Short mmCIF file of C-alpha atoms in Angstrom, two decimals:
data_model
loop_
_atom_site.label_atom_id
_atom_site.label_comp_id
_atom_site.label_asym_id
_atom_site.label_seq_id
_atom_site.Cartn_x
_atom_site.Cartn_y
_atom_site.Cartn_z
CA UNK A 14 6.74 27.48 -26.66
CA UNK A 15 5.34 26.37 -23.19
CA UNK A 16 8.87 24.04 -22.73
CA UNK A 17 11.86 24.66 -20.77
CA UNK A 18 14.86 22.57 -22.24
CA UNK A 19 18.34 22.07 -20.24
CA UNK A 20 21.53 22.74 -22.21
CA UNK A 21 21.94 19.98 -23.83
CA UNK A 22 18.39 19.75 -25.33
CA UNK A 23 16.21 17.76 -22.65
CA UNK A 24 12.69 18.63 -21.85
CA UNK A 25 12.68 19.62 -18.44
CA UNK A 26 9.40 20.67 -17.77
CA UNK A 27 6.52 20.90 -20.66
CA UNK A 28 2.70 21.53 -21.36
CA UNK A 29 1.17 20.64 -24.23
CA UNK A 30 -2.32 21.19 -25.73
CA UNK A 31 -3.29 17.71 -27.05
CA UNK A 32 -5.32 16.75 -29.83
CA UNK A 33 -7.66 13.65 -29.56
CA UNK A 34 -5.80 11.06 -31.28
CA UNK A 35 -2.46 12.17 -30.35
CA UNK A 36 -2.33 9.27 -27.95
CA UNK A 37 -4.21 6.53 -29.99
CA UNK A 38 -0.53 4.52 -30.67
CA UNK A 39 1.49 3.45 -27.87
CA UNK A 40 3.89 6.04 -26.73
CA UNK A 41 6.85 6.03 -24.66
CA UNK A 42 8.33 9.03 -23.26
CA UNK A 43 11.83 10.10 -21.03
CA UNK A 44 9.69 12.44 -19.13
CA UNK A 45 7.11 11.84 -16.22
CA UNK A 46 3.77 12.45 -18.04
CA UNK A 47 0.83 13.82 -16.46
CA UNK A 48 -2.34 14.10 -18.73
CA UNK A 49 -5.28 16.31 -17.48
CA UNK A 50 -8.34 15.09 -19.38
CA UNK A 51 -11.38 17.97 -19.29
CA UNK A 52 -13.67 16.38 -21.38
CA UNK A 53 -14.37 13.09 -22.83
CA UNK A 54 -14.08 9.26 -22.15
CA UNK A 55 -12.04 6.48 -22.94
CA UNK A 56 -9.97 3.73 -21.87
CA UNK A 57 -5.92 4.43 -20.57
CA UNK A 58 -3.55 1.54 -21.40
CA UNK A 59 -0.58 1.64 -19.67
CA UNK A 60 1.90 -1.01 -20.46
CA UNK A 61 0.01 -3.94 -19.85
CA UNK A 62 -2.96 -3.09 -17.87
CA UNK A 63 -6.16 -1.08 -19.28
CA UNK A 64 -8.14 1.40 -17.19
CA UNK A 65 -11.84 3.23 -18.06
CA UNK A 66 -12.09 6.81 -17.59
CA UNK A 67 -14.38 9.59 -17.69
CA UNK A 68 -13.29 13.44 -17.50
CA UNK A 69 -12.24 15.42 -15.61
CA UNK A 70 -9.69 12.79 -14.70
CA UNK A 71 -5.87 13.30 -14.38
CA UNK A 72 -3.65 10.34 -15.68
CA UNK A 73 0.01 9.50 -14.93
CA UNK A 74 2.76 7.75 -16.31
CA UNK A 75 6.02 6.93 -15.52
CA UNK A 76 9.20 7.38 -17.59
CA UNK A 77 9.69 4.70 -20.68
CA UNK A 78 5.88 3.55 -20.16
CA UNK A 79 4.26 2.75 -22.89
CA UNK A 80 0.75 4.56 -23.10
CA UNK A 81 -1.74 4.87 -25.36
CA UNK A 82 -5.53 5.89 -25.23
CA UNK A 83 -8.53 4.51 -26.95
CA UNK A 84 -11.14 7.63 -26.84
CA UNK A 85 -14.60 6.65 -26.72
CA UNK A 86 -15.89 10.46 -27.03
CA UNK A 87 -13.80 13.46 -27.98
CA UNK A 88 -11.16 14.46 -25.84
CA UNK A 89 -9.64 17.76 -24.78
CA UNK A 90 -6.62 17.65 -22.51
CA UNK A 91 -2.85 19.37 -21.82
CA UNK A 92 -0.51 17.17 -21.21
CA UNK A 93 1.97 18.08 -18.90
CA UNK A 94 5.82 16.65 -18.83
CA UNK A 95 8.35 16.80 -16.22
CA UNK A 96 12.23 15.29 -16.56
CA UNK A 97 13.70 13.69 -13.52
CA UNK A 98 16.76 16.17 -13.33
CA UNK A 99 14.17 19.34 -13.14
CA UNK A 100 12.19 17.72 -10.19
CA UNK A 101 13.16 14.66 -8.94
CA UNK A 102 9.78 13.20 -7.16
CA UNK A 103 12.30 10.80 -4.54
CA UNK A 104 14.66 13.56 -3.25
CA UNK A 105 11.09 15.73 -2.35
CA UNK A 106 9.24 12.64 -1.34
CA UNK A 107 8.90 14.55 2.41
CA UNK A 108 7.17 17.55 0.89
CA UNK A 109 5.68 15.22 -1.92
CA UNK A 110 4.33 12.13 -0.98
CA UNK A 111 3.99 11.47 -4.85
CA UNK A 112 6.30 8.39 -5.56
CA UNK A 113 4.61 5.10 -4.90
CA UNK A 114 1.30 6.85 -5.27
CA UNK A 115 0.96 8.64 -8.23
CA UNK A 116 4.37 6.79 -9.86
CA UNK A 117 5.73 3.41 -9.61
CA UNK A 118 2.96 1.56 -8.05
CA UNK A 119 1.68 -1.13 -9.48
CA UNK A 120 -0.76 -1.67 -7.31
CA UNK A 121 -3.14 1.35 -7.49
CA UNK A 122 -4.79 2.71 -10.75
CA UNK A 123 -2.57 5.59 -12.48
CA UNK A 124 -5.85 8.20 -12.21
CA UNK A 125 -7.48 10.61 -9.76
CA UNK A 126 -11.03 11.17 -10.85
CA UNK A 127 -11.90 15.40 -10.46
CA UNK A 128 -14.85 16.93 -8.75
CA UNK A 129 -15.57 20.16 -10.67
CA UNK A 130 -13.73 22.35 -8.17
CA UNK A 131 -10.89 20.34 -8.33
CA UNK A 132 -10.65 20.62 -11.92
CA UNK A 133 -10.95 24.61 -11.80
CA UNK A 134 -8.15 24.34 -9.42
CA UNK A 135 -6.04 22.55 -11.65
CA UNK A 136 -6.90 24.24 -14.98
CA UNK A 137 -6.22 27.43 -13.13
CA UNK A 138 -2.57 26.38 -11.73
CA UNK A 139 -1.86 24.92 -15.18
CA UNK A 140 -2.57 28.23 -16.61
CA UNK A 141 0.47 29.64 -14.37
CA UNK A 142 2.53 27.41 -15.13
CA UNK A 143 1.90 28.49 -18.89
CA UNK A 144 2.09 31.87 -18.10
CA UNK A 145 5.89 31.51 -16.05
CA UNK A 146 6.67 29.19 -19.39
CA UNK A 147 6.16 31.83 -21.48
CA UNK A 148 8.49 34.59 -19.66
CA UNK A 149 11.78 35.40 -20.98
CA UNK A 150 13.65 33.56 -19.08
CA UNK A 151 11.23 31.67 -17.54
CA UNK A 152 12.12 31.08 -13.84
CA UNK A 153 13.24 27.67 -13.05
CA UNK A 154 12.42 28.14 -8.64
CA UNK A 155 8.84 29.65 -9.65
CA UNK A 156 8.33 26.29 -11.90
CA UNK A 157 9.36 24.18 -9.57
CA UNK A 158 6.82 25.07 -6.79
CA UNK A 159 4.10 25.18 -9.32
CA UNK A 160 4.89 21.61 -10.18
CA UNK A 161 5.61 20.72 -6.36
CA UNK A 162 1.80 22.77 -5.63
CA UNK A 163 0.97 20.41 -8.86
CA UNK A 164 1.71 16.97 -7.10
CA UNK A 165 1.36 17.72 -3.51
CA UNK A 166 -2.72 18.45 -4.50
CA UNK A 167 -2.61 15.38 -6.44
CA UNK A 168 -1.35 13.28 -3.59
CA UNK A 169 -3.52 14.86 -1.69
CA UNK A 170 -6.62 13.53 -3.64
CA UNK A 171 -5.32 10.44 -4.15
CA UNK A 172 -4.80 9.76 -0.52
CA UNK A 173 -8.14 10.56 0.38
CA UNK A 174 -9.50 8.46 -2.69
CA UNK A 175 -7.63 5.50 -1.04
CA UNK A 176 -8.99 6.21 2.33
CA UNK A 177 -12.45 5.75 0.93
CA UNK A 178 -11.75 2.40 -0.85
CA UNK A 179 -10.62 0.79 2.38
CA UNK A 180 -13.85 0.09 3.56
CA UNK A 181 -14.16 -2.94 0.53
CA UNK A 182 -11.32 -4.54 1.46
CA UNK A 183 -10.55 -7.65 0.12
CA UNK A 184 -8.48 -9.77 2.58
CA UNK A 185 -7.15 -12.64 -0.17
CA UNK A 186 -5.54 -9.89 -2.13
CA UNK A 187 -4.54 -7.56 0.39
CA UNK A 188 -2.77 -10.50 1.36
CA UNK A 189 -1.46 -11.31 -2.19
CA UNK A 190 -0.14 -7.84 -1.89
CA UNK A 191 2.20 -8.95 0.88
CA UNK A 192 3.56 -12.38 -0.52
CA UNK A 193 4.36 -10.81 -3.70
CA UNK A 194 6.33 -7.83 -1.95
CA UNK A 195 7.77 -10.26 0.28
CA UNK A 196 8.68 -13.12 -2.31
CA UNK A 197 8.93 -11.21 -5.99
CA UNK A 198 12.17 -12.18 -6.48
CA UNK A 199 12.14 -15.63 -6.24
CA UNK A 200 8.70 -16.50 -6.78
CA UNK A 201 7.52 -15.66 -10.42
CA UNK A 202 4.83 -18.06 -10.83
CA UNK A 203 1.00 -17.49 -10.35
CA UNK A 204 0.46 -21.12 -8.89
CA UNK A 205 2.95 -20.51 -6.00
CA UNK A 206 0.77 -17.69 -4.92
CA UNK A 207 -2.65 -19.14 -5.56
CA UNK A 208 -1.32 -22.15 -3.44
CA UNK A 209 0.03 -19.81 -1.00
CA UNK A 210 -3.11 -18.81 -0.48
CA UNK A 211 -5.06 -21.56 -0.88
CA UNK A 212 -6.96 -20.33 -4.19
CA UNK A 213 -7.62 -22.49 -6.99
CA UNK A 214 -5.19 -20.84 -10.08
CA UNK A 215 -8.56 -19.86 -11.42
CA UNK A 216 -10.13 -18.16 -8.79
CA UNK A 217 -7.11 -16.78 -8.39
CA UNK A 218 -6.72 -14.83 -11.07
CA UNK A 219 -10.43 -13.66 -11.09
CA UNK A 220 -10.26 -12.12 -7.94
CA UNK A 221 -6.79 -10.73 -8.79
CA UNK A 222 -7.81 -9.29 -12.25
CA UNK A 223 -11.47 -7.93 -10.33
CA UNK A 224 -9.21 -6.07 -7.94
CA UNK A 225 -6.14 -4.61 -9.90
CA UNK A 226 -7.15 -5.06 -13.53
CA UNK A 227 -3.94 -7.18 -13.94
CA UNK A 228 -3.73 -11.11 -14.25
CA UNK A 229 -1.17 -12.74 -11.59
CA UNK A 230 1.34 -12.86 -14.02
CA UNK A 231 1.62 -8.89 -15.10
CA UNK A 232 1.31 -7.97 -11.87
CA UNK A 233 4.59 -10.61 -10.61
CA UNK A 234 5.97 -9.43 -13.98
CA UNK A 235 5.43 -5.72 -13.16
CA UNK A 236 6.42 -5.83 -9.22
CA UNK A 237 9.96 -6.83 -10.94
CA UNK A 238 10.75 -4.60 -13.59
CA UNK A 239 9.81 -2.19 -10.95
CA UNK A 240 12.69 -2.99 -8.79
CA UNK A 241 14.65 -3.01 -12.02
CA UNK A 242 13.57 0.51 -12.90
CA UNK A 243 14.67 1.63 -9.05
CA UNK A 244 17.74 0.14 -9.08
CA UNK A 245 18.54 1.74 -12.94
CA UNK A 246 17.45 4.68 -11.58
CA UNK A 247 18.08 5.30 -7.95
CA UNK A 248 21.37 3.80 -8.02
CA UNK A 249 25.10 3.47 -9.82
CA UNK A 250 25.11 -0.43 -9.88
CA UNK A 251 26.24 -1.88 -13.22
CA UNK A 252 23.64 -3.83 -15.06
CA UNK A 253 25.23 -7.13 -14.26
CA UNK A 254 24.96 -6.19 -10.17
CA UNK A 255 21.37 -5.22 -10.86
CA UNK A 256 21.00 -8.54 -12.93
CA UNK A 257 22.55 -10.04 -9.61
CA UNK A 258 20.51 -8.32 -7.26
CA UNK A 259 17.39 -9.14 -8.55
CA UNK A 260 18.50 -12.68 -9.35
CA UNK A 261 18.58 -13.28 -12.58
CA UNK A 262 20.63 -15.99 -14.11
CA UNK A 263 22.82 -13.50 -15.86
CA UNK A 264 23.16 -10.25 -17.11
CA UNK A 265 21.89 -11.02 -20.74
CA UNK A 266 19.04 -12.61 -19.70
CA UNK A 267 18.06 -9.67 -17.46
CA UNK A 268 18.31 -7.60 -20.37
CA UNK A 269 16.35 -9.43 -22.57
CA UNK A 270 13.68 -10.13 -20.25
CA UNK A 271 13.66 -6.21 -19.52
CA UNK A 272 13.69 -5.40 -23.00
CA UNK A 273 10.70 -7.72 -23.81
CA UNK A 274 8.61 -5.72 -21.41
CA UNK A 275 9.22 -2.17 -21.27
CA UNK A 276 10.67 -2.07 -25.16
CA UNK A 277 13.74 -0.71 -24.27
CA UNK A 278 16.93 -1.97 -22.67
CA UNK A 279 18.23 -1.51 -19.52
CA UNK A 280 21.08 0.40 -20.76
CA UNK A 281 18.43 2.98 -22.56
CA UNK A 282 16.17 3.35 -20.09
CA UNK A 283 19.18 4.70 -17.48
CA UNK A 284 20.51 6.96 -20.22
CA UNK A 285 16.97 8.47 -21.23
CA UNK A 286 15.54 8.77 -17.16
CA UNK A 287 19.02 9.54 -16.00
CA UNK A 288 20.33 8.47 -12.68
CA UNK A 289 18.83 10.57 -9.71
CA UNK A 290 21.04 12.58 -7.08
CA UNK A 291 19.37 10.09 -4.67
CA UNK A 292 21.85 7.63 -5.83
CA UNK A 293 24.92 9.90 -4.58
CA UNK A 294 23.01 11.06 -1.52
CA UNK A 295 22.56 7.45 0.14
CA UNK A 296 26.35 6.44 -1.14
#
C-alpha cells in the first residue's frame, strides 16, 4: 500500500496508479491532489472552470475541489495526495513558494506543462517516494523532503512558465486583477467592474473568459470562497465571524452560498482540511 495514514485513519500522504476513467465524475477530496499525467489528452475541470491538456502535464487541486477529467485519448497517470497536517504548504511557504501558485489561485491555470526531462525527473522522484512508502515503517522526515523536493521543482517551473507569459500582457485584465483583489468583498457584480474599467459588460467578459477561462462572475465568485477557504482554514474564527468578515448578511446565508459552490458546508470543509498550525502561530 503506497499510503501513510495518521492514527486516526487520515491519508497523510498517498500515490496512486490511476486508471483512465477514474476521474470521469466529479470528485472531491480532503487531501491536496497532485495528478502527473504521462500520456494522453483531455480536458481538467476544476470546479467551475475547464482547462485543455496534453501529457506530460502535472495537475493540481486544492482540498474539497471538485475535479473531474474528460479524456480525449487514453490516459496513464499516479496521482499523488498529500493531507494538510503531513505538510502544510503555508507554514513552508519560505522553502516552498507553492501556495498561491500551484494552490489557491484563481488566477493562474492549475497545470505545469513537462518537457521530457522534466518528466523523467518527476517519474524518477515519484518512484522514491514509492519506494520510502513501501518500507516498514516508512519514514515520515524522508517523505516529507521528497514531497518538499516535489513542490519546490514544481514552483520552480511554474515560475519560469509565468515569466514567459509576461511578455502578452494584457493591461485591461491585469488591471481587473487589481479591482477585484482590492474590492471582492463588496463588489460582486460583473457590471461594476466592466464600468470600472470602462468595458462594455460584453467585451468584458470576452476578454476576461480569453484570458482566465472564467466568466466575470466565477472568477468574483471564486476570489470569495477563496477568502472563505483561508479564513476556515488558516484561522480559529467561528463561522459567523468569518460570515462577518467577509460581509455577508448573516451566517446562514454565508453557508448556503458556500455550500452552493464548493458542495460542502463551511462546517465540513474545516473538519475534513483541518485547521493549520498557522492559525496558532500568528495568534
Amino acid at each position: 500500500m503506497n499510503k501513510v495514514f495518521s492514527e486516526n485513519g487520515t491519508l497523510l500522504l498517498g500515490i496512486e496508479t490511476s486508471e483512465n476513467n477514474a476521474f470521469d465524475k466529479p470528485l472531491q477530496f480532503s487531501e491536496y491532489t497532485v495528478l502527473f499525467i504521462s500520456e494522453g489528452e483531455g480536458i481538467y475541470h476544476a470546479d467551475f472552470a475547464s482547462f485543455p491538456f496534453t501529457a506530460p502535464v502535472l495537475l493540481f487541486s486544492t482540498p474539497q475541489q471538485s475535479i473531474h477529467i474528460k479524456a480525449t485519448k487514453p490516459l496513464t497517470f499516479k496521482t499523488l495526495q498529500f493531507h494538510g497536517d503531513f505538510y502544510c504548504i503555508e507554514y513552508h511557504r519560505n522553502e516552498v513558494a507553492c501556495n498561491g501558485l500551484l494552490f489557491n489561485n484563481i488566477y493562474l491555470e492549475p497545470s505545469i506543462q513537462l518537457i521530457p526531462a522534466e518528466h523523467q525527473s518527476y517519474a524518477e522522484l515519484i518512484e522514491q517516494i514509492i519506494t520510502e512508502l513501501k518500507q516498514n515503517p516508512p519514514s515520515e522526515i524522508v517523505l516529507r523532503a521528497y514531497l518538499q523536493l516535489f513542490l519546490a521543482k514544481s514552483s520552480s517551473i511554474k515560475t519560469k512558465s509565468i515569466k514567459k507569459q509576461e511578455i502578452l500582457k494584457d493591461e485591461k485584465m491585469d488591471h481587473f486583477r487589481e479591482l477585484l483583489e482590492e474590492n471582492f468583498l463588496t463588489l460582486h457584480k460583473p457590471s461594476d467592474y466592466a464600468s470600472l474599467l470602462a468595458m462594455t459588460p460584453n467585451n468584458f467578459t470576452k476578454q476576461c473568459s480569453r484570458r482566465f477561462n472564467k466568466t466575470p462572475s466565477q472568477m468574483i465568485q471564486e476570489r470569495l470562497i477563496l477568502e472563505a477557504k483561508k479564513h476556515l482554514h488558516l484561522t480559529r474564527l467561528s463561522i459567523k465571524e468569518i460570515a462577518f468578515a467577509l460581509q455577508f448578511q448573516d451566517e446562514f446565508y454565508f453557508s448556503r452560498f458556500f455550500k452552493k459552490m464548493t458542495k460542502v458546508s463551511p462546517q465540513t470543509f474545516r473538519k475534513t482540511t483541518g485547521i493549520s498550525i498557522v492559525a496558532d502561530l500568528s495568534m
